[in-house]
PDB file of C-alpha atoms in Angstrom:
ATOM      1  CA  MET A   1       0.000   0.000   0.000  1.00 49.00           C
ATOM      2  CA  PHE A   2       2.821   2.379   0.915  1.00 40.00           C
ATOM      3  CA  LYS A   3       4.744   1.561  -2.279  1.00 46.00           C
ATOM      4  CA  ASN A   4       1.666   2.201  -4.440  1.00 49.00           C
ATOM      5  CA  SER A   5       1.112   5.597  -2.752  1.00 49.00           C
ATOM      6  CA  LYS A   6       4.737   6.509  -3.347  1.00 47.00           C
ATOM      7  CA  VAL A   7       4.527   5.587  -7.020  1.00 42.00           C
ATOM      8  CA  LEU A   8       1.298   7.564  -7.370  1.00 44.00           C
ATOM      9  CA  LEU A   9       2.943  10.633  -5.790  1.00 42.00           C
ATOM     10  CA  LEU A  10       5.873  10.424  -8.195  1.00 44.00           C
ATOM     11  CA  VAL A  11       3.496  10.166 -11.152  1.00 40.00           C
ATOM     12  CA  VAL A  12       1.539  13.242  -9.987  1.00 39.00           C
ATOM     13  CA  LEU A  13       4.713  15.281  -9.435  1.00 43.00           C
ATOM     14  CA  GLY A  14       6.000  14.269 -12.851  1.00 45.00           C
ATOM     15  CA  PHE A  15       2.726  15.292 -14.457  1.00 42.00           C
ATOM     16  CA  LEU A  16       2.824  18.711 -12.742  1.00 44.00           C
ATOM     17  CA  PHE A  17       6.436  19.245 -13.830  1.00 43.00           C
ATOM     18  CA  VAL A  18       5.636  18.487 -17.462  1.00 39.00           C
ATOM     19  CA  THR A  19       2.535  20.708 -17.363  1.00 44.00           C
ATOM     20  CA  CYS A  20       4.473  23.670 -15.921  1.00 45.00           C
ATOM     21  CA  ASN A  21       7.204  23.252 -18.518  1.00 43.00           C
ATOM     22  CA  GLN A  22       4.625  23.184 -21.312  1.00 42.00           C
ATOM     23  CA  LYS A  23       2.997  26.377 -19.992  1.00 44.00           C
ATOM     24  CA  GLU A  24       6.350  28.165 -19.715  1.00 42.00           C
ATOM     25  CA  LYS A  25       7.322  26.961 -23.169  1.00 42.00           C
ATOM     26  CA  GLY A  26       4.013  28.159 -24.572  1.00 46.00           C
ATOM     27  CA  LYS A  27       4.523  31.575 -22.952  1.00 46.00           C
ATOM     28  CA  ASN A  28       8.001  31.949 -24.395  1.00 47.00           C
ATOM     29  CA  GLU A  29       6.784  30.858 -27.843  1.00 56.00           C
ATOM     30  CA  LYS A  30       4.106  33.566 -27.797  1.00 80.00           C
ATOM     31  CA  GLU A  31       6.425  36.379 -26.738  1.00 87.00           C
ATOM     32  CA  THR A  32       9.798  37.294 -28.193  1.00 94.00           C
ATOM     33  CA  ILE A  33      11.718  40.563 -28.182  1.00 94.00           C
ATOM     34  CA  LEU A  34       9.695  41.706 -31.217  1.00 94.00           C
ATOM     35  CA  LYS A  35       6.469  39.748 -30.931  1.00 95.00           C
ATOM     36  CA  GLY A  36       3.712  39.371 -28.361  1.00 95.00           C
ATOM     37  CA  SER A  37       1.935  41.642 -25.919  1.00 95.00           C
ATOM     38  CA  MET A  38       2.730  43.359 -22.629  1.00 96.00           C
ATOM     39  CA  ASP A  39       1.696  46.186 -20.338  1.00 97.00           C
ATOM     40  CA  ILE A  40       4.100  49.031 -19.581  1.00 98.00           C
ATOM     41  CA  ALA A  41       3.687  51.282 -16.544  1.00 98.00           C
ATOM     42  CA  VAL A  42       4.403  54.870 -17.600  1.00 98.00           C
ATOM     43  CA  ASP A  43       5.102  57.937 -15.475  1.00 97.00           C
ATOM     44  CA  GLU A  44       2.086  60.136 -16.198  1.00 95.00           C
ATOM     45  CA  THR A  45       4.339  63.103 -16.988  1.00 95.00           C
ATOM     46  CA  LEU A  46       5.897  61.112 -19.865  1.00 96.00           C
ATOM     47  CA  VAL A  47       2.830  59.662 -21.596  1.00 95.00           C
ATOM     48  CA  PRO A  48       3.046  61.628 -24.919  1.00 95.00           C
ATOM     49  CA  ILE A  49       6.566  60.474 -25.815  1.00 96.00           C
ATOM     50  CA  VAL A  50       5.779  56.857 -24.885  1.00 97.00           C
ATOM     51  CA  GLU A  51       2.604  56.942 -27.001  1.00 96.00           C
ATOM     52  CA  ASP A  52       4.701  57.996 -30.015  1.00 96.00           C
ATOM     53  CA  GLN A  53       7.248  55.244 -29.419  1.00 97.00           C
ATOM     54  CA  VAL A  54       4.582  52.558 -28.960  1.00 98.00           C
ATOM     55  CA  ALA A  55       2.703  53.627 -32.112  1.00 97.00           C
ATOM     56  CA  VAL A  56       5.784  53.225 -34.318  1.00 98.00           C
ATOM     57  CA  PHE A  57       6.927  50.021 -32.566  1.00 98.00           C
ATOM     58  CA  GLU A  58       3.519  48.379 -33.012  1.00 97.00           C
ATOM     59  CA  GLY A  59       3.397  49.516 -36.639  1.00 96.00           C
ATOM     60  CA  THR A  60       6.779  47.914 -37.288  1.00 96.00           C
ATOM     61  CA  TYR A  61       6.516  44.646 -35.377  1.00 96.00           C
ATOM     62  CA  ASP A  62       3.874  42.068 -34.471  1.00 95.00           C
ATOM     63  CA  ALA A  63       3.485  43.500 -30.981  1.00 96.00           C
ATOM     64  CA  LYS A  64       0.836  45.002 -28.738  1.00 97.00           C
ATOM     65  CA  ILE A  65       1.902  47.278 -25.872  1.00 97.00           C
ATOM     66  CA  THR A  66      -0.678  48.685 -23.467  1.00 98.00           C
ATOM     67  CA  ILE A  67       0.294  51.913 -21.698  1.00 98.00           C
ATOM     68  CA  LYS A  68      -0.674  52.149 -18.025  1.00 97.00           C
ATOM     69  CA  PRO A  69      -0.221  55.780 -16.844  1.00 96.00           C
ATOM     70  CA  LYS A  70       0.591  55.986 -13.134  1.00 96.00           C
ATOM     71  CA  SER A  71       2.322  58.174 -10.588  1.00 95.00           C
ATOM     72  CA  GLU A  72       6.005  57.556  -9.920  1.00 96.00           C
ATOM     73  CA  ALA A  73       5.345  56.133  -6.456  1.00 96.00           C
ATOM     74  CA  GLU A  74       2.758  53.684  -7.820  1.00 97.00           C
ATOM     75  CA  ILE A  75       5.135  52.502 -10.544  1.00 97.00           C
ATOM     76  CA  ILE A  76       8.022  51.820  -8.172  1.00 97.00           C
ATOM     77  CA  ASN A  77       5.720  49.982  -5.745  1.00 97.00           C
ATOM     78  CA  ASP A  78       4.321  47.868  -8.586  1.00 97.00           C
ATOM     79  CA  LEU A  79       7.836  46.957  -9.730  1.00 96.00           C
ATOM     80  CA  LEU A  80       8.928  46.000  -6.217  1.00 96.00           C
ATOM     81  CA  ASN A  81       5.778  43.926  -5.674  1.00 95.00           C
ATOM     82  CA  GLN A  82       6.068  42.339  -9.134  1.00 94.00           C
ATOM     83  CA  LYS A  83       2.690  43.707 -10.219  1.00 96.00           C
ATOM     84  CA  THR A  84       4.398  45.109 -13.305  1.00 96.00           C
ATOM     85  CA  SER A  85       7.641  44.116 -14.979  1.00 96.00           C
ATOM     86  CA  VAL A  86       8.358  46.953 -17.431  1.00 97.00           C
ATOM     87  CA  ALA A  87       8.194  50.681 -16.674  1.00 98.00           C
ATOM     88  CA  PHE A  88       9.058  54.043 -18.237  1.00 98.00           C
ATOM     89  CA  THR A  89      10.245  56.364 -15.462  1.00 97.00           C
ATOM     90  CA  ALA A  90      11.876  59.725 -14.737  1.00 96.00           C
ATOM     91  CA  ARG A  91      14.489  58.249 -12.393  1.00 96.00           C
ATOM     92  CA  ASP A  92      16.737  55.246 -11.897  1.00 97.00           C
ATOM     93  CA  LEU A  93      16.277  52.739  -9.101  1.00 97.00           C
ATOM     94  CA  THR A  94      17.847  53.575  -5.751  1.00 96.00           C
ATOM     95  CA  LYS A  95      20.350  51.289  -4.004  1.00 96.00           C
ATOM     96  CA  GLU A  96      17.647  50.254  -1.512  1.00 96.00           C
ATOM     97  CA  GLU A  97      15.271  49.324  -4.323  1.00 97.00           C
ATOM     98  CA  ARG A  98      17.958  47.324  -6.107  1.00 96.00           C
ATOM     99  CA  ASP A  99      18.641  45.480  -2.847  1.00 96.00           C
ATOM    100  CA  VAL A 100      14.977  44.412  -2.745  1.00 95.00           C
ATOM    101  CA  PHE A 101      15.281  42.983  -6.255  1.00 95.00           C
ATOM    102  CA  ASN A 102      18.553  41.254  -5.378  1.00 94.00           C
ATOM    103  CA  LYS A 103      16.856  39.460  -2.480  1.00 94.00           C
ATOM    104  CA  LYS A 104      14.247  38.214  -4.959  1.00 92.00           C
ATOM    105  CA  LYS A 105      17.057  37.168  -7.338  1.00 93.00           C
ATOM    106  CA  ILE A 106      15.848  39.639  -9.961  1.00 92.00           C
ATOM    107  CA  VAL A 107      18.344  41.737 -11.911  1.00 94.00           C
ATOM    108  CA  PRO A 108      16.567  44.807 -13.349  1.00 96.00           C
ATOM    109  CA  LYS A 109      17.823  46.029 -16.716  1.00 96.00           C
ATOM    110  CA  VAL A 110      17.773  49.842 -16.683  1.00 97.00           C
ATOM    111  CA  THR A 111      18.131  51.623 -20.032  1.00 96.00           C
ATOM    112  CA  PRO A 112      18.552  55.427 -20.224  1.00 97.00           C
ATOM    113  CA  VAL A 113      16.616  56.606 -23.276  1.00 97.00           C
ATOM    114  CA  ALA A 114      16.129  60.399 -23.194  1.00 97.00           C
ATOM    115  CA  ILE A 115      16.379  63.651 -21.273  1.00 97.00           C
ATOM    116  CA  ASP A 116      13.339  65.834 -20.639  1.00 94.00           C
ATOM    117  CA  ALA A 117      12.525  68.733 -18.347  1.00 96.00           C
ATOM    118  CA  ILE A 118      10.077  69.898 -15.727  1.00 97.00           C
ATOM    119  CA  ALA A 119       8.345  73.076 -16.886  1.00 97.00           C
ATOM    120  CA  PHE A 120       6.533  75.845 -15.015  1.00 98.00           C
ATOM    121  CA  ILE A 121       3.467  77.350 -16.687  1.00 97.00           C
ATOM    122  CA  SER A 122       1.232  80.326 -15.912  1.00 97.00           C
ATOM    123  CA  ASN A 123      -1.964  81.846 -17.266  1.00 96.00           C
ATOM    124  CA  LYS A 124      -1.583  83.980 -20.419  1.00 94.00           C
ATOM    125  CA  ASP A 125      -3.038  86.951 -18.513  1.00 92.00           C
ATOM    126  CA  ASN A 126       0.086  86.986 -16.338  1.00 89.00           C
ATOM    127  CA  ASN A 127       2.497  89.490 -17.849  1.00 85.00           C
ATOM    128  CA  ASP A 128       5.514  87.990 -16.102  1.00 89.00           C
ATOM    129  CA  THR A 129       6.994  85.019 -17.983  1.00 94.00           C
ATOM    130  CA  LEU A 130      10.000  84.619 -15.678  1.00 96.00           C
ATOM    131  CA  ILE A 131      10.364  82.715 -12.428  1.00 96.00           C
ATOM    132  CA  ALA A 132      13.262  82.049 -10.073  1.00 97.00           C
ATOM    133  CA  LEU A 133      13.722  78.494  -8.868  1.00 97.00           C
ATOM    134  CA  LYS A 134      14.590  79.930  -5.456  1.00 97.00           C
ATOM    135  CA  SER A 135      11.098  81.476  -5.254  1.00 96.00           C
ATOM    136  CA  VAL A 136       9.500  78.094  -5.983  1.00 97.00           C
ATOM    137  CA  ILE A 137      11.645  76.416  -3.323  1.00 97.00           C
ATOM    138  CA  ASN A 138      10.732  79.107  -0.804  1.00 96.00           C
ATOM    139  CA  PHE A 139       7.048  78.570  -1.532  1.00 96.00           C
ATOM    140  CA  MET A 140       7.471  74.801  -1.148  1.00 96.00           C
ATOM    141  CA  GLN A 141       9.021  75.476   2.271  1.00 96.00           C
ATOM    142  CA  GLY A 142       5.980  77.479   3.325  1.00 95.00           C
ATOM    143  CA  LYS A 143       7.488  80.932   2.801  1.00 94.00           C
ATOM    144  CA  PRO A 144       5.233  83.498   1.059  1.00 91.00           C
ATOM    145  CA  GLU A 145       6.170  84.632  -2.448  1.00 92.00           C
ATOM    146  CA  ALA A 146       4.350  87.618  -3.943  1.00 88.00           C
ATOM    147  CA  ASN A 147       4.440  86.291  -7.517  1.00 87.00           C
ATOM    148  CA  ILE A 148       3.144  82.788  -6.654  1.00 92.00           C
ATOM    149  CA  LYS A 149      -0.494  82.386  -5.700  1.00 92.00           C
ATOM    150  CA  GLY A 150      -0.267  78.619  -5.719  1.00 94.00           C
ATOM    151  CA  LEU A 151       1.632  75.638  -7.168  1.00 96.00           C
ATOM    152  CA  VAL A 152      -0.322  72.979  -9.051  1.00 97.00           C
ATOM    153  CA  PHE A 153       1.004  69.436  -9.537  1.00 96.00           C
ATOM    154  CA  ASP A 154      -0.410  66.485 -11.432  1.00 94.00           C
ATOM    155  CA  ASN A 155      -0.402  64.042  -8.530  1.00 92.00           C
ATOM    156  CA  PRO A 156       0.616  63.961  -4.849  1.00 93.00           C
ATOM    157  CA  ASN A 157       2.844  60.960  -5.685  1.00 94.00           C
ATOM    158  CA  SER A 158       4.225  62.312  -8.957  1.00 95.00           C
ATOM    159  CA  SER A 159       7.816  62.521 -10.122  1.00 96.00           C
ATOM    160  CA  THR A 160       7.588  66.310 -10.500  1.00 96.00           C
ATOM    161  CA  LEU A 161       6.504  66.793  -6.875  1.00 96.00           C
ATOM    162  CA  ARG A 162       9.164  64.356  -5.641  1.00 96.00           C
ATOM    163  CA  TYR A 163      11.793  66.264  -7.655  1.00 96.00           C
ATOM    164  CA  LEU A 164      10.883  69.649  -6.154  1.00 96.00           C
ATOM    165  CA  LYS A 165      10.514  68.253  -2.629  1.00 96.00           C
ATOM    166  CA  THR A 166      14.071  66.944  -2.942  1.00 95.00           C
ATOM    167  CA  LEU A 167      15.305  70.362  -4.087  1.00 95.00           C
ATOM    168  CA  ALA A 168      13.455  72.081  -1.241  1.00 96.00           C
ATOM    169  CA  GLU A 169      14.711  69.456   1.235  1.00 96.00           C
ATOM    170  CA  ILE A 170      11.248  68.846   2.667  1.00 95.00           C
ATOM    171  CA  LYS A 171       9.248  65.704   3.404  1.00 93.00           C
ATOM    172  CA  ASP A 172       5.780  67.246   3.381  1.00 93.00           C
ATOM    173  CA  VAL A 173       4.361  70.104   1.325  1.00 93.00           C
ATOM    174  CA  PRO A 174       2.630  73.100   2.950  1.00 92.00           C
ATOM    175  CA  LYS A 175      -1.037  72.604   3.825  1.00 90.00           C
ATOM    176  CA  GLU A 176      -1.976  75.726   1.874  1.00 92.00           C
ATOM    177  CA  GLY A 177      -0.981  76.859  -1.607  1.00 94.00           C
ATOM    178  CA  VAL A 178       0.086  73.504  -3.067  1.00 95.00           C
ATOM    179  CA  PHE A 179      -2.536  71.622  -5.080  1.00 94.00           C
ATOM    180  CA  SER A 180      -2.588  68.359  -7.003  1.00 93.00           C
ATOM    181  CA  PHE A 181      -4.874  66.676  -9.515  1.00 92.00           C
ATOM    182  CA  LYS A 182      -4.418  63.362 -11.296  1.00 89.00           C
ATOM    183  CA  THR A 183      -2.942  64.227 -14.700  1.00 93.00           C
ATOM    184  CA  ASN A 184      -0.839  66.833 -16.471  1.00 95.00           C
ATOM    185  CA  GLU A 185      -3.822  67.584 -18.702  1.00 95.00           C
ATOM    186  CA  GLU A 186      -5.839  68.685 -15.668  1.00 96.00           C
ATOM    187  CA  VAL A 187      -2.987  70.926 -14.499  1.00 97.00           C
ATOM    188  CA  ILE A 188      -2.731  72.654 -17.885  1.00 97.00           C
ATOM    189  CA  LYS A 189      -6.501  73.170 -18.091  1.00 96.00           C
ATOM    190  CA  PHE A 190      -6.661  74.543 -14.543  1.00 96.00           C
ATOM    191  CA  VAL A 191      -3.798  77.016 -15.045  1.00 96.00           C
ATOM    192  CA  SER A 192      -5.259  78.180 -18.368  1.00 96.00           C
ATOM    193  CA  GLU A 193      -8.410  79.196 -16.481  1.00 94.00           C
ATOM    194  CA  ASN A 194      -6.905  80.568 -13.238  1.00 92.00           C
ATOM    195  CA  LYS A 195      -4.674  83.619 -13.111  1.00 90.00           C
ATOM    196  CA  GLY A 196      -1.826  83.598 -10.602  1.00 89.00           C
ATOM    197  CA  MET A 197      -1.434  79.815 -10.391  1.00 94.00           C
ATOM    198  CA  ILE A 198       1.853  78.158 -11.402  1.00 96.00           C
ATOM    199  CA  GLY A 199       1.542  74.711 -12.942  1.00 97.00           C
ATOM    200  CA  VAL A 200       4.308  72.092 -12.790  1.00 97.00           C
ATOM    201  CA  VAL A 201       4.258  69.682 -15.749  1.00 97.00           C
ATOM    202  CA  GLY A 202       6.428  67.480 -17.937  1.00 95.00           C
ATOM    203  CA  VAL A 203       7.608  69.599 -20.876  1.00 95.00           C
ATOM    204  CA  ASN A 204       6.555  66.884 -23.337  1.00 92.00           C
ATOM    205  CA  TRP A 205       2.901  67.722 -22.644  1.00 95.00           C
ATOM    206  CA  LEU A 206       3.587  71.226 -23.978  1.00 94.00           C
ATOM    207  CA  SER A 207       5.749  70.336 -26.973  1.00 90.00           C
ATOM    208  CA  GLN A 208       3.334  67.637 -28.162  1.00 85.00           C
ATOM    209  CA  PRO A 209      -0.178  68.435 -26.913  1.00 89.00           C
ATOM    210  CA  SER A 210      -3.064  66.287 -28.059  1.00 89.00           C
ATOM    211  CA  PRO A 211      -5.657  67.926 -30.353  1.00 91.00           C
ATOM    212  CA  GLU A 212      -8.011  68.293 -27.366  1.00 92.00           C
ATOM    213  CA  LEU A 213      -5.284  69.906 -25.238  1.00 95.00           C
ATOM    214  CA  LYS A 214      -3.957  72.397 -27.805  1.00 95.00           C
ATOM    215  CA  LYS A 215      -6.560  75.070 -27.019  1.00 95.00           C
ATOM    216  CA  TYR A 216      -5.540  75.014 -23.340  1.00 97.00           C
ATOM    217  CA  VAL A 217      -1.794  75.036 -24.086  1.00 96.00           C
ATOM    218  CA  ALA A 218      -2.403  78.137 -26.216  1.00 96.00           C
ATOM    219  CA  LYS A 219      -3.708  79.902 -23.090  1.00 96.00           C
ATOM    220  CA  VAL A 220      -0.616  79.357 -20.924  1.00 97.00           C
ATOM    221  CA  ASN A 221       2.906  80.767 -20.819  1.00 96.00           C
ATOM    222  CA  VAL A 222       5.892  78.471 -20.491  1.00 97.00           C
ATOM    223  CA  LEU A 223       8.103  80.246 -17.979  1.00 97.00           C
ATOM    224  CA  SER A 224      11.829  80.792 -18.248  1.00 98.00           C
ATOM    225  CA  VAL A 225      13.603  79.716 -15.052  1.00 98.00           C
ATOM    226  CA  LYS A 226      16.558  81.192 -13.185  1.00 97.00           C
ATOM    227  CA  GLY A 227      18.538  78.424 -11.539  1.00 96.00           C
ATOM    228  CA  LEU A 228      20.007  78.449  -8.070  1.00 94.00           C
ATOM    229  CA  LYS A 229      23.510  79.197  -9.366  1.00 91.00           C
ATOM    230  CA  SER A 230      22.687  81.377 -12.351  1.00 90.00           C
ATOM    231  CA  ASP A 231      21.665  84.946 -13.111  1.00 92.00           C
ATOM    232  CA  LYS A 232      20.041  84.055 -16.431  1.00 96.00           C
ATOM    233  CA  PHE A 233      16.470  82.984 -17.087  1.00 97.00           C
ATOM    234  CA  ILE A 234      16.432  79.904 -19.301  1.00 97.00           C
ATOM    235  CA  ALA A 235      13.478  78.444 -21.227  1.00 97.00           C
ATOM    236  CA  PRO A 236      12.942  74.638 -21.278  1.00 96.00           C
ATOM    237  CA  THR A 237      13.844  74.246 -24.963  1.00 95.00           C
ATOM    238  CA  GLN A 238      15.518  71.281 -26.578  1.00 95.00           C
ATOM    239  CA  ASN A 239      18.645  73.332 -27.267  1.00 95.00           C
ATOM    240  CA  ASN A 240      18.905  74.550 -23.660  1.00 96.00           C
ATOM    241  CA  ILE A 241      18.454  71.022 -22.345  1.00 96.00           C
ATOM    242  CA  ALA A 242      21.241  69.856 -24.674  1.00 95.00           C
ATOM    243  CA  GLU A 243      23.547  72.656 -23.505  1.00 95.00           C
ATOM    244  CA  GLU A 244      22.736  71.758 -19.867  1.00 95.00           C
ATOM    245  CA  THR A 245      21.702  75.325 -19.066  1.00 96.00           C
ATOM    246  CA  TYR A 246      18.082  74.605 -18.100  1.00 97.00           C
ATOM    247  CA  PRO A 247      18.084  73.827 -14.348  1.00 96.00           C
ATOM    248  CA  LEU A 248      15.233  71.299 -14.256  1.00 97.00           C
ATOM    249  CA  ALA A 249      16.341  68.669 -16.775  1.00 96.00           C
ATOM    250  CA  ARG A 250      16.094  64.976 -15.845  1.00 96.00           C
ATOM    251  CA  ASP A 251      17.022  61.617 -17.367  1.00 97.00           C
ATOM    252  CA  LEU A 252      14.369  59.128 -18.497  1.00 97.00           C
ATOM    253  CA  TYR A 253      14.673  55.343 -18.198  1.00 98.00           C
ATOM    254  CA  ILE A 254      13.049  52.083 -19.190  1.00 98.00           C
ATOM    255  CA  ILE A 255      13.231  49.611 -16.306  1.00 98.00           C
ATOM    256  CA  ASN A 256      12.814  45.966 -17.305  1.00 97.00           C
ATOM    257  CA  CYS A 257      12.309  43.291 -14.643  1.00 95.00           C
ATOM    258  CA  GLN A 258      10.908  40.550 -16.900  1.00 93.00           C
ATOM    259  CA  GLY A 259      13.878  38.271 -16.292  1.00 88.00           C
ATOM    260  CA  TYR A 260      13.787  36.770 -19.785  1.00 90.00           C
ATOM    261  CA  SER A 261      14.274  37.837 -23.405  1.00 90.00           C
ATOM    262  CA  GLY A 262      10.806  39.249 -23.900  1.00 94.00           C
ATOM    263  CA  LEU A 263       9.131  42.278 -25.402  1.00 96.00           C
ATOM    264  CA  GLY A 264      10.573  44.526 -22.690  1.00 96.00           C
ATOM    265  CA  ILE A 265      14.091  44.062 -24.050  1.00 96.00           C
ATOM    266  CA  GLY A 266      12.917  44.588 -27.622  1.00 97.00           C
ATOM    267  CA  PHE A 267      11.052  47.796 -26.807  1.00 97.00           C
ATOM    268  CA  ALA A 268      13.941  49.252 -24.764  1.00 97.00           C
ATOM    269  CA  SER A 269      16.365  48.473 -27.597  1.00 96.00           C
ATOM    270  CA  PHE A 270      13.997  50.130 -30.074  1.00 97.00           C
ATOM    271  CA  VAL A 271      13.610  53.321 -28.023  1.00 97.00           C
ATOM    272  CA  GLY A 272      17.360  53.486 -27.420  1.00 96.00           C
ATOM    273  CA  GLY A 273      18.113  52.733 -31.090  1.00 96.00           C
ATOM    274  CA  ASP A 274      18.228  54.977 -34.159  1.00 96.00           C
ATOM    275  CA  ILE A 275      14.482  55.120 -34.885  1.00 96.00           C
ATOM    276  CA  GLY A 276      13.467  55.561 -31.250  1.00 97.00           C
ATOM    277  CA  GLN A 277      16.030  58.330 -30.738  1.00 97.00           C
ATOM    278  CA  ARG A 278      14.750  60.145 -33.824  1.00 97.00           C
ATOM    279  CA  ILE A 279      11.250  60.005 -32.344  1.00 97.00           C
ATOM    280  CA  VAL A 280      12.641  61.549 -29.136  1.00 96.00           C
ATOM    281  CA  LEU A 281      14.380  64.275 -31.150  1.00 95.00           C
ATOM    282  CA  LYS A 282      11.192  65.095 -33.066  1.00 93.00           C
ATOM    283  CA  SER A 283       9.177  65.247 -29.827  1.00 92.00           C
ATOM    284  CA  GLY A 284      11.203  68.182 -28.499  1.00 91.00           C
ATOM    285  CA  LEU A 285      13.039  66.146 -25.872  1.00 95.00           C
ATOM    286  CA  LEU A 286      16.735  65.337 -25.995  1.00 96.00           C
ATOM    287  CA  PRO A 287      17.890  61.913 -27.229  1.00 96.00           C
ATOM    288  CA  ILE A 288      20.361  60.104 -25.018  1.00 93.00           C
ATOM    289  CA  ARG A 289      22.303  59.492 -28.248  1.00 86.00           C
ATOM    290  CA  VAL A 290      21.899  62.023 -31.046  1.00 74.00           C
ATOM    291  CA  PRO A 291      21.036  60.124 -34.279  1.00 64.00           C
ATOM    292  CA  GLY A 292      23.671  60.425 -36.991  1.00 56.00           C
ATOM    293  CA  ARG A 293      23.163  61.868 -40.428  1.00 53.00           C
ATOM    294  CA  LYS A 294      24.536  60.559 -43.703  1.00 49.00           C
ATOM    295  CA  LEU A 295      25.766  63.259 -46.078  1.00 45.00           C
ATOM    296  CA  ASN A 296      26.597  62.761 -49.754  1.00 51.00           C
ATOM    297  CA  ILE A 297      29.423  65.159 -50.643  1.00 50.00           C
ATOM    298  CA  ARG A 298      30.017  65.985 -54.309  1.00 52.00           C
ATOM    299  CA  ASN A 299      33.105  67.584 -55.756  1.00 55.00           C
ATOM    300  CA  GLU A 300      31.083  69.313 -58.437  1.00 60.00           C
ATOM    301  CA  ILE A 301      27.475  70.140 -59.233  1.00 54.00           C
ATOM    302  CA  ILE A 302      26.116  68.231 -62.192  1.00 51.00           C
ATOM    303  CA  LYS A 303      23.850  70.416 -64.283  1.00 54.00           C
ATOM    304  CA  GLU A 304      20.839  68.897 -65.929  1.00 50.00           C
ATOM    305  CA  LYS A 305      20.781  68.965 -69.699  1.00 51.00           C
ATOM    306  CA  GLU A 306      18.392  71.483 -71.188  1.00 49.00           C
TER     307      GLU A 306
END
């Protein structure tokens, strides 16, 4: 009786092993670096550039990528809890976060893909199109600033708010004067309708507004910013980001925790490659690697026969 039970147990375990292998094999056959489907968690401030990349990638390969816009805090938590495996973020992983992955025997692949900027916007009725970063920091620290009625962020857990809290060296924002919504679109709409408010958004939302958002973007000023160690006011243009003169530039990354050669690797390689970097360049952001140009040089001009 005991021997029969032992044989039966071995048969069951063998069956489960074969079944699991077949499922894993089937999964790998369905998804390659250029084929299959996946979700990608995207920092809400970066949605426009990711939409452009996904549209071209899907049009080129047999792939389906679903964008999941989220706040930065939500994305990092989802990565750590393995609720998502691929993310497009405005920062790299910290040492503490990498330690969490190491304990789970996961090695995240982090690919820098572009440089963008945080922009300040105001209502068109405001005559002043300049702002000092020191004034924003003072306001974040609870100090009154005559030219700032309020600061408006996209989300209380957003990358833009985290960035400015780090600059201001604060853990919590003031109870009055700092507001947050859910998206950059809501911030732009609110500022376009409220004089005196300063919106804080990802510059990509301004350089590539959707057709529905264009009318609101037309009603706001993009402010030039004076950095903490500068006397000049600098606009968040592609050229100024490239020359490293704009004080609120930041690197963008694709973080891949899939652990196998799947669509995450293919998409990151695409965005970091020639076509993806040209899409970044066209969007108004700065490519991490400027795409090259091929020039045909002639020694003489050949005239067409009349």
